[in-house]
Coordinates of C-alpha atoms in Angstrom, one line a residue:
M1 CA -69.7 173.1 169.5
M2 CA -70.3 172.8 173.2
S3 CA -74.0 172.8 174.2
E4 CA -74.9 175.2 177.0
S5 CA -75.6 173.6 180.3
P6 CA -79.2 173.9 181.3
P7 CA -79.9 176.1 184.4
L8 CA -79.9 174.5 187.8
P9 CA -83.3 173.6 189.2
D10 CA -84.6 175.9 191.9
G11 CA -84.6 173.0 194.4
S12 CA -80.9 172.3 194.1
N13 CA -79.3 171.5 197.4
D14 CA -77.1 174.5 198.1
C15 CA -75.2 174.6 201.3
V16 CA -77.1 177.3 203.2
S17 CA -77.5 178.2 206.8
P18 CA -80.9 178.8 208.4
S19 CA -80.2 182.6 208.4
T20 CA -80.1 182.6 204.6
V21 CA -83.3 180.5 204.0
S22 CA -85.5 183.6 203.9
S23 CA -83.3 185.2 201.3
L24 CA -83.5 182.2 199.0
K25 CA -87.3 182.5 198.8
S26 CA -86.9 185.9 197.2
G27 CA -84.1 184.9 194.8
P28 CA -81.4 182.4 194.0
S29 CA -78.3 182.1 196.2
A30 CA -74.9 183.4 195.1
C31 CA -73.8 179.7 194.7
H32 CA -76.9 178.9 192.5
T33 CA -76.3 182.0 190.4
C34 CA -72.7 181.2 189.9
L35 CA -73.3 177.6 188.8
S36 CA -76.0 178.7 186.5
V37 CA -73.4 180.7 184.4
Y38 CA -72.0 178.1 182.0
E39 CA -68.5 179.7 181.8
L40 CA -68.0 179.8 185.5
F41 CA -69.3 176.2 185.9
D42 CA -66.9 175.1 183.2
M43 CA -64.0 176.8 184.9
I44 CA -64.8 175.1 188.3
V45 CA -65.1 171.6 186.7
R46 CA -61.9 172.0 184.8
E47 CA -60.1 173.0 188.0
V48 CA -60.8 169.6 189.6
Y49 CA -60.5 167.6 186.4
G50 CA -57.5 165.4 185.9
E51 CA -56.2 161.8 185.8
G52 CA -57.2 159.5 188.7
E53 CA -59.4 160.9 191.4
G54 CA -60.1 164.2 189.6
K55 CA -61.4 162.5 186.5
G56 CA -63.6 160.2 188.7
T57 CA -64.9 163.2 190.5
V58 CA -66.1 164.9 187.3
A59 CA -67.6 161.6 186.1
S60 CA -69.5 161.3 189.4
L61 CA -70.7 164.9 189.0
A62 CA -72.0 164.1 185.5
A63 CA -74.2 161.4 187.0
T64 CA -75.6 163.7 189.7
S65 CA -78.2 165.5 187.6
K66 CA -79.1 166.6 184.1
A67 CA -77.8 170.1 184.8
F68 CA -74.4 168.9 185.9
H69 CA -74.4 166.2 183.2
G70 CA -74.6 168.8 180.5
G71 CA -71.7 170.8 181.9
A72 CA -69.4 167.9 182.8
I73 CA -69.7 165.7 179.6
P74 CA -68.0 168.3 177.4
I75 CA -64.9 168.1 179.6
L76 CA -64.9 164.4 180.0
W77 CA -65.3 163.8 176.3
E78 CA -63.0 166.6 175.1
K79 CA -59.9 164.3 174.9
L80 CA -60.3 160.5 174.2
E81 CA -57.7 157.8 173.8
T82 CA -60.2 155.3 172.6
L83 CA -63.3 155.5 170.4
N84 CA -65.2 153.0 172.5
P85 CA -67.3 155.6 174.3
L86 CA -68.5 157.0 171.0
L87 CA -69.1 153.5 169.5
E88 CA -71.2 152.5 172.5
V89 CA -73.8 155.3 172.1
I90 CA -74.6 154.4 168.5
P91 CA -77.8 152.4 168.5
M92 CA -77.4 148.7 167.6
D93 CA -80.1 148.8 164.9
V94 CA -78.1 151.5 163.1
W95 CA -75.0 149.2 163.2
M96 CA -77.0 146.3 161.9
Q97 CA -78.5 148.1 159.0
A98 CA -75.2 149.7 158.1
L99 CA -73.2 146.5 158.2
Q100 CA -75.8 144.7 156.0
N101 CA -75.3 147.1 153.1
T102 CA -72.7 146.2 150.6
D103 CA -73.2 149.3 148.6
P104 CA -72.2 152.4 150.7
A105 CA -74.2 154.7 148.3
S106 CA -77.4 153.0 149.4
V107 CA -76.9 153.5 153.1
P108 CA -78.2 157.0 153.4
Q109 CA -81.5 155.9 151.8
Q110 CA -82.0 152.9 154.1
I111 CA -81.0 154.6 157.4
A112 CA -83.1 157.6 158.0
Y113 CA -82.0 158.4 161.5
P114 CA -80.5 161.9 161.6
H115 CA -83.5 163.4 163.5
D116 CA -84.3 160.4 165.7
S117 CA -83.5 160.6 169.4
P118 CA -80.8 157.8 169.6
I119 CA -78.9 159.3 166.7
R120 CA -79.2 162.9 168.1
R121 CA -77.8 161.5 171.4
A122 CA -74.7 160.1 169.6
M123 CA -74.2 163.3 167.7
W124 CA -74.5 165.3 170.9
Y125 CA -71.8 163.3 172.6
G126 CA -69.6 163.3 169.5
Q127 CA -69.7 167.0 169.1
H128 CA -67.8 167.5 172.4
I129 CA -64.8 165.4 171.2
K130 CA -61.9 167.8 170.4
R131 CA -58.9 165.4 170.5
I132 CA -58.6 161.7 169.6
S133 CA -55.5 159.7 170.1
W134 CA -56.2 156.2 168.9
S135 CA -53.7 153.4 168.7
E136 CA -54.3 149.8 167.6
D137 CA -52.7 147.0 169.6
P138 CA -50.1 145.3 167.2
E139 CA -50.2 142.1 169.2
S140 CA -54.0 141.5 168.9
V141 CA -57.0 142.4 166.8
N142 CA -59.7 143.6 169.1
Q143 CA -63.4 144.3 168.4
E144 CA -62.7 148.1 168.4
I145 CA -60.7 147.8 165.2
Y146 CA -63.7 146.3 163.4
A147 CA -66.0 148.8 164.9
V148 CA -63.8 151.7 163.8
G149 CA -63.9 150.3 160.3
S150 CA -67.7 150.0 160.5
L151 CA -68.0 153.7 161.2
T152 CA -67.3 154.3 157.5
C153 CA -70.5 152.3 156.7
L154 CA -72.7 154.9 158.5
P155 CA -74.4 157.5 156.4
P156 CA -72.3 160.6 155.8
T157 CA -75.2 162.7 157.2
L158 CA -74.2 161.5 160.7
K159 CA -71.4 164.0 161.5
L160 CA -70.2 162.4 164.7
L161 CA -67.0 164.3 165.0
R162 CA -68.0 167.7 163.8
N163 CA -65.8 169.7 166.1
L164 CA -62.6 167.5 166.1
R165 CA -59.5 169.6 166.4
S166 CA -56.7 167.0 166.8
F167 CA -56.6 163.5 165.3
S168 CA -53.8 161.0 166.1
W169 CA -53.8 157.6 164.5
T170 CA -51.3 154.8 165.1
E171 CA -51.5 151.5 163.2
R172 CA -48.6 149.9 161.5
R173 CA -50.0 146.8 159.8
P174 CA -51.0 147.3 156.1
S175 CA -54.0 144.9 156.7
V176 CA -55.4 147.4 159.2
A177 CA -54.7 150.5 157.2
R178 CA -57.9 150.1 155.3
F179 CA -59.7 151.4 158.4
L180 CA -58.1 154.9 158.1
Y181 CA -60.7 156.9 156.2
P182 CA -61.0 160.7 156.0
D183 CA -64.7 160.4 156.9
L184 CA -63.6 159.5 160.4
F185 CA -62.0 162.9 161.2
V186 CA -61.9 165.3 158.3
N187 CA -63.8 168.6 159.1
P188 CA -63.2 172.3 158.6
F189 CA -62.0 172.7 162.2
L190 CA -59.2 170.1 162.2
Q191 CA -55.9 171.7 163.3
E192 CA -53.6 168.8 164.1
L193 CA -53.1 165.5 162.3
S194 CA -50.7 162.8 163.4
L195 CA -50.4 159.5 161.4
D196 CA -48.1 156.8 162.5
T197 CA -48.7 154.2 159.8
V198 CA -47.3 152.7 156.6
L199 CA -46.0 155.5 154.4
T200 CA -44.7 153.4 151.6
E201 CA -48.1 152.5 150.1
E202 CA -50.4 154.8 148.2
A203 CA -53.6 153.7 149.9
P204 CA -55.1 155.0 152.1
L205 CA -52.6 157.8 152.9
C206 CA -52.8 159.5 149.5
S207 CA -56.6 159.9 149.6
V208 CA -56.4 161.1 153.3
L209 CA -53.9 163.9 152.4
D210 CA -56.0 164.9 149.4
A211 CA -59.1 165.1 151.6
V212 CA -57.3 167.1 154.3
R213 CA -56.0 169.5 151.7
E214 CA -59.5 170.1 150.3
T215 CA -61.5 170.1 153.5
C216 CA -59.3 171.3 156.4
P217 CA -58.2 174.9 155.8
Q218 CA -57.3 175.4 159.5
L219 CA -54.7 172.5 159.5
R220 CA -51.6 173.8 161.2
R221 CA -49.7 170.7 162.5
L222 CA -48.9 167.6 160.5
R223 CA -46.8 164.6 161.7
L224 CA -46.1 161.6 159.5
A225 CA -44.3 158.7 161.1
G226 CA -43.2 155.5 159.4
D227 CA -40.2 153.5 158.5
S228 CA -37.3 155.9 158.6
S229 CA -35.3 153.8 156.1
E230 CA -37.9 153.7 153.3
P231 CA -39.0 156.8 151.3
L232 CA -42.5 157.9 150.9
H233 CA -44.6 156.4 148.1
V234 CA -44.2 158.7 145.1
A235 CA -48.0 159.5 145.0
V236 CA -48.0 160.2 148.8
G237 CA -45.0 162.6 148.3
A238 CA -47.0 164.4 145.6
A239 CA -50.0 164.7 147.8
L240 CA -47.9 165.9 150.7
A241 CA -46.3 168.6 148.5
D242 CA -49.7 169.8 147.4
L243 CA -50.9 169.9 151.0
V244 CA -47.9 171.9 152.1
R245 CA -48.5 174.4 149.3
A246 CA -52.3 174.7 149.9
T247 CA -52.4 175.1 153.6
E248 CA -50.6 177.4 156.2
L249 CA -48.9 174.7 158.1
I250 CA -46.9 175.8 161.1
D251 CA -45.4 172.5 162.2
L252 CA -44.4 169.6 159.9
S253 CA -42.6 166.4 160.8
C254 CA -41.9 163.4 158.6
T255 CA -39.7 160.5 159.6
S256 CA -39.5 158.9 156.1
P257 CA -37.1 160.3 153.5
L258 CA -38.6 163.0 151.3
F259 CA -38.6 163.4 147.5
D260 CA -37.4 166.7 146.0
D261 CA -40.9 168.0 145.3
V262 CA -41.8 167.8 149.0
L263 CA -38.5 169.5 150.0
L264 CA -39.1 172.4 147.6
A265 CA -42.6 172.9 148.9
I266 CA -41.2 173.0 152.4
V267 CA -38.5 175.5 151.7
E268 CA -40.9 177.7 149.8
S269 CA -43.4 177.9 152.6
T270 CA -43.8 181.2 154.3
S271 CA -45.8 179.8 157.3
L272 CA -43.7 176.9 158.5
Q273 CA -42.1 177.6 161.9
H274 CA -41.2 174.0 163.0
V275 CA -39.7 171.5 160.6
D276 CA -38.3 168.0 161.2
V277 CA -37.5 166.1 158.0
K278 CA -35.1 163.5 156.6
V279 CA -33.2 164.3 153.4
N280 CA -31.6 161.4 151.4
W281 CA -28.9 161.7 148.8
Y282 CA -31.5 161.4 146.0
T283 CA -33.4 164.4 147.5
L284 CA -30.7 166.9 147.4
D285 CA -29.3 166.7 143.9
N286 CA -28.0 169.5 141.6
M287 CA -31.4 170.1 140.1
V288 CA -33.0 170.7 143.5
V289 CA -30.2 173.0 144.6
S290 CA -30.6 175.1 141.5
A291 CA -34.3 175.4 142.2
L292 CA -33.9 176.5 145.8
P293 CA -35.0 180.1 146.4
S294 CA -32.3 182.4 147.7
A295 CA -34.3 182.9 150.9
C296 CA -35.7 179.7 152.4
L297 CA -37.8 179.1 155.4
A298 CA -38.0 182.7 156.5
S299 CA -40.4 182.0 159.4
L300 CA -38.6 179.0 160.8
R301 CA -38.1 178.8 164.6
T302 CA -37.0 175.2 165.1
L303 CA -35.4 172.9 162.5
T304 CA -34.2 169.3 162.5
L305 CA -32.5 168.1 159.3
R306 CA -31.5 164.5 158.9
F307 CA -28.9 164.1 156.2
E308 CA -27.9 160.7 154.8
A309 CA -24.7 162.3 153.5
L310 CA -23.0 165.7 153.6
G311 CA -22.0 167.4 150.4
P312 CA -22.3 170.7 148.4
S313 CA -26.1 170.3 148.2
S314 CA -26.6 170.0 152.0
L315 CA -24.3 173.0 152.5
A316 CA -26.2 175.0 149.9
L317 CA -29.5 174.2 151.8
L318 CA -28.1 175.5 155.1
E319 CA -26.6 178.6 153.4
N320 CA -30.0 179.5 152.0
I321 CA -32.0 179.5 155.2
A322 CA -33.1 183.1 155.7
S323 CA -34.8 182.9 159.1
S324 CA -33.8 185.5 161.6
V325 CA -35.8 184.0 164.4
L326 CA -34.4 180.4 164.4
F327 CA -33.6 179.4 168.0
S328 CA -33.2 175.6 167.9
L329 CA -31.3 173.6 165.3
A330 CA -30.5 169.9 165.1
L331 CA -28.3 168.4 162.4
H332 CA -28.2 164.6 162.0
V333 CA -25.4 163.1 159.8
N334 CA -26.5 159.5 159.4
A335 CA -23.7 158.4 157.1
E336 CA -21.3 155.9 158.6
V337 CA -18.3 157.7 157.1
F338 CA -18.1 161.4 156.9
D339 CA -15.3 164.0 156.5
N340 CA -14.6 166.0 159.6
D341 CA -13.6 169.0 157.5
L342 CA -16.8 168.9 155.5
L343 CA -18.8 168.8 158.8
T344 CA -16.8 171.8 160.0
K345 CA -17.7 173.7 156.8
H346 CA -21.4 173.0 157.6
L347 CA -21.0 174.3 161.1
A348 CA -19.2 177.4 159.9
A349 CA -22.1 178.2 157.6
L350 CA -24.4 178.4 160.7
T351 CA -22.3 181.2 162.1
Q352 CA -22.8 183.3 159.0
A353 CA -26.6 182.7 158.8
P354 CA -29.2 185.4 159.6
F355 CA -30.2 183.4 162.7
A356 CA -26.7 183.3 164.2
A357 CA -27.8 185.9 166.8
T358 CA -31.0 184.1 167.8
L359 CA -29.8 180.5 167.9
R360 CA -30.0 179.2 171.5
K361 CA -30.1 175.4 171.1
I362 CA -28.0 173.2 168.8
E363 CA -27.6 169.5 168.4
I364 CA -25.1 167.8 166.2
H365 CA -25.5 164.0 165.6
A366 CA -22.4 162.8 163.8
W367 CA -22.8 159.1 163.9
R368 CA -25.5 156.4 163.4
M369 CA -26.9 155.3 166.7
D370 CA -28.2 152.0 165.2
S371 CA -24.7 151.0 163.9
E372 CA -23.0 148.0 165.5
E373 CA -19.7 148.8 163.7
D374 CA -17.2 151.5 164.5
G375 CA -16.4 152.1 160.8
D376 CA -14.1 154.9 159.9
C377 CA -16.1 157.6 161.6
P378 CA -13.5 160.0 163.1
S379 CA -13.5 161.4 166.6
I380 CA -15.0 164.8 167.1
T381 CA -12.2 167.2 168.0
F382 CA -12.2 170.8 169.3
K383 CA -11.3 171.9 165.7
T384 CA -14.5 170.3 164.4
L385 CA -16.7 172.3 166.8
E386 CA -14.6 175.5 166.9
P387 CA -16.8 177.4 164.4
L388 CA -19.7 177.1 166.8
L389 CA -17.9 179.0 169.5
E390 CA -18.9 182.2 167.7
L391 CA -22.5 181.5 168.7
K392 CA -22.0 183.2 172.1
K393 CA -25.7 183.1 173.1
L394 CA -26.1 179.3 173.1
T395 CA -27.8 177.8 176.1
H396 CA -28.1 174.2 174.9
F397 CA -25.1 172.5 173.2
V398 CA -25.5 168.8 172.5
V399 CA -23.1 166.6 170.4
Y400 CA -23.6 162.9 169.6
A401 CA -20.5 161.2 168.2
K402 CA -18.6 157.9 168.0
S403 CA -15.9 159.4 170.2
F404 CA -14.3 162.6 171.3
A405 CA -10.7 163.7 171.3
M406 CA -10.5 166.8 173.6
S407 CA -8.1 168.2 176.2
A408 CA -8.8 170.1 179.4
C409 CA -7.9 173.3 177.5
D410 CA -10.5 172.5 174.9
V411 CA -13.2 172.2 177.6
R412 CA -12.0 175.5 179.1
E413 CA -12.3 177.2 175.7
I414 CA -15.9 175.9 175.3
A415 CA -16.8 177.0 178.8
L416 CA -15.4 180.5 178.1
A417 CA -17.3 180.7 174.8
F418 CA -20.7 179.9 176.3
P419 CA -21.2 181.9 179.6
D420 CA -25.0 181.4 179.5
I421 CA -24.9 177.6 178.8
Q422 CA -27.5 175.6 180.7
T423 CA -27.2 172.2 179.0
L424 CA -23.9 170.7 177.8
E425 CA -23.9 167.2 176.4
F426 CA -21.0 165.3 174.7
M427 CA -22.4 161.9 174.1
A428 CA -19.9 159.3 172.8
A429 CA -20.6 155.7 171.7
A430 CA -17.3 154.3 173.0
F431 CA -14.0 155.4 174.6
A432 CA -11.1 156.0 172.2
G433 CA -8.5 157.2 174.6
G434 CA -8.9 160.9 173.8
E435 CA -11.4 161.9 176.5
P436 CA -10.6 165.1 178.5
P437 CA -9.2 164.5 182.1
V438 CA -11.7 164.5 184.9
G439 CA -10.2 167.8 186.1
A440 CA -11.6 169.5 183.1
L441 CA -15.0 169.4 184.8
Q442 CA -13.8 172.1 187.2
H443 CA -13.6 174.6 184.3
L444 CA -17.3 174.1 183.6
V445 CA -18.2 174.5 187.3
E446 CA -16.2 177.8 187.7
L447 CA -17.0 179.4 184.3
C448 CA -20.6 178.3 183.6
P449 CA -22.8 179.5 186.5
D450 CA -26.1 178.6 184.7
L451 CA -25.2 175.1 183.8
T452 CA -27.8 172.6 185.2
L453 CA -27.5 169.6 182.9
L454 CA -24.1 168.0 182.1
T455 CA -23.1 164.8 180.2
M456 CA -19.5 164.2 179.3
P457 CA -16.9 161.3 178.9
V458 CA -13.8 161.9 181.0
T459 CA -10.7 159.9 182.0
A460 CA -9.0 159.7 185.4
A461 CA -5.8 158.2 183.9
F462 CA -3.8 161.3 184.8
G463 CA -5.1 161.3 188.4
V464 CA -7.9 163.0 190.3
P465 CA -7.2 166.7 191.1
Y466 CA -6.9 167.8 194.7
L467 CA -9.4 170.4 195.9
E468 CA -8.4 172.8 198.7
P469 CA -10.5 172.3 201.9
D470 CA -11.9 175.9 201.6
W471 CA -12.8 175.6 197.9
K472 CA -16.5 176.3 197.3
P473 CA -18.1 175.3 194.0
R474 CA -20.5 177.6 192.1
S475 CA -22.1 174.7 190.3
R476 CA -25.9 174.7 189.9
V477 CA -25.8 171.3 188.1
T478 CA -28.7 169.1 189.3
T479 CA -28.5 166.4 186.6
Y480 CA -25.4 164.9 185.2
A481 CA -24.0 161.7 183.6
I482 CA -20.3 161.3 183.8
A483 CA -18.7 158.3 182.0
T484 CA -15.2 157.0 182.6
P485 CA -13.2 154.1 181.1
A486 CA -13.4 150.6 182.7
E487 CA -10.2 151.0 184.6
D488 CA -11.6 154.1 186.5
A489 CA -14.9 152.4 187.3
G490 CA -15.7 152.3 191.0
D491 CA -12.7 154.6 191.9
P492 CA -13.9 156.3 195.2
R493 CA -11.7 159.2 194.5
V494 CA -13.6 160.0 191.3
F495 CA -17.0 159.8 193.1
A496 CA -15.6 162.0 195.9
Y497 CA -14.4 164.5 193.3
L498 CA -17.7 164.6 191.5
S499 CA -19.6 165.0 194.8
A500 CA -17.5 168.0 195.6
L501 CA -18.0 169.6 192.2
F502 CA -21.7 169.1 192.1
P503 CA -23.1 169.6 195.7
Y504 CA -26.7 169.7 194.5
V505 CA -26.5 166.0 193.5
P506 CA -27.1 163.6 196.4
P507 CA -24.1 161.2 196.7
D508 CA -26.3 158.1 197.0
T509 CA -27.5 158.7 193.4
I510 CA -24.1 158.0 192.0
T511 CA -24.2 154.5 190.7
D512 CA -22.7 152.3 188.0
A513 CA -24.6 151.8 184.7
E514 CA -26.1 148.4 184.2
E515 CA -27.0 146.5 181.0
V516 CA -30.0 148.1 179.3
S517 CA -32.1 147.2 176.3
E518 CA -31.8 148.7 172.8
D519 CA -35.2 150.4 173.3
E520 CA -33.8 152.2 176.3
K521 CA -30.7 153.2 174.4
Y522 CA -32.9 155.0 171.8
A523 CA -35.1 156.5 174.5
Y524 CA -32.1 158.5 175.8
A525 CA -32.9 161.3 173.3
E526 CA -36.4 161.5 174.7
Y527 CA -34.9 161.6 178.2
L528 CA -32.9 164.7 177.2
E529 CA -36.0 166.5 176.1
E530 CA -37.7 166.3 179.5
T531 CA -37.0 169.6 181.1
R532 CA -36.5 169.4 184.8
P533 CA -36.9 172.5 186.9
P534 CA -33.7 173.8 188.5
G535 CA -33.1 172.5 191.9
E536 CA -34.8 169.2 191.4
P537 CA -32.2 166.6 192.5
V538 CA -32.3 164.0 189.8
A539 CA -28.8 162.9 188.8
T540 CA -26.6 160.0 187.7
A541 CA -22.9 159.3 187.3
C542 CA -22.0 156.2 185.4
S543 CA -18.9 154.2 184.7
R544 CA -18.8 151.9 181.6
S545 CA -16.2 150.7 179.1
E546 CA -18.6 150.2 176.2
S547 CA -21.4 152.4 174.8
W548 CA -22.0 154.9 177.5
A549 CA -25.1 156.2 175.7
Q550 CA -26.7 153.4 177.7
I551 CA -26.8 155.5 180.9
I552 CA -30.5 156.2 180.3
A553 CA -31.2 153.2 182.5
H554 CA -31.2 155.8 185.3

């Protein structure tokens, strides 16, 4: 709870002219009156607050006077990326007594500080912290880690984070996981919890989830990040299922594969609106499918499902989604080998769902990005994606695949199907000789007036089309990545053609892709999520014979 700023002293140095001096003697100036109102002062300080100079300005203001200090500190401390500021205001003698006790139960009797001035000062600062985003450095063990662990030695009567709303904790080493204790952050006001840690061990995550379920009724967002190839610990899965059932979560994300009990808790939830989960073959078995309610996830607005394999169970899950407000859907098929016809059946099920009229964004990931082998994963064809053409209101259409096999006519049919499309991305891992000709891009330019972001593999093997001198493009594309086979790399006719099609893209930004790291390859998905306002000229066009997903270097 924010403490009210004390009123400004009568002798504050307002900027007044000699003509107003007499009026000040009979009453405060308008400026003085304004700054004495805590809500107005808070609005003014927040207006200038920010990273860099703005933050420094507020910090300088806090050091000006007690009055300004009381109003500026709540803003400076509202969001912290380190616990150091809080650790530094705890008196040293409290630390010494707490660390000397081997029995935590005896600490409250030996440290009687709750009403002493130094402790009240620490509690006053701590009450202003609303968001903590703490991350340990995996390369080194610093003093802050040990200090964070020592916080659990303090008596429970010291509620240092009594108003914390959001807690984000990142530490991957099991040896450090012992420092994650519910006492650090659990309180009735907690709304967001993000844990990027080891999910395959029972401690301490199981006790954390149990404590959150019992103590945090306002929790609305939960994110668990760990090793995506290893499932949750069985006890952690049970604790997570209980938490989902006991709270009114709105947003749930878990990178590790879920067990069936967690999946059932998720699909039965009536409050979840945003879900991102991974489903393995052992999660969706016949028993789980038989237990699925006929109407799942009725409140869902965004959904990301990561399937290890497609089958009747995954199809049944999609067919039972009852949401009529879903607008964003992402399907990840992580299997190396999958059947194109089976994928088509899953896509066809989406067109018959209650959310078919509201769906605006769809992503299909039909290959494993971490694979170094081509395997037998087939090319994505127009027939594979044809069911989705019934979703006429799509504005974002993104497909990840090993390769594509499409003609210019296929691209034209896609352009005709989505007149409101704003983002169109066909991301291929490698060229397979079935890319549409470069002339197919003209269909998108002429038929999709709202298109602003475009990514597509094309070939110039059949020549570069000739544009009439008086031809004027309607394109609004401001960001694009066009990939061509090695034999077309550096062809000036291709670059000239692209420049004519996309006039909002400065020609000097058209460059060849260079070698990039694996981390940058995975970062491409995040790059796509960054929404750029229309008209902002950020663009790339790349030529590469290998994995053209590497274009994120730009």
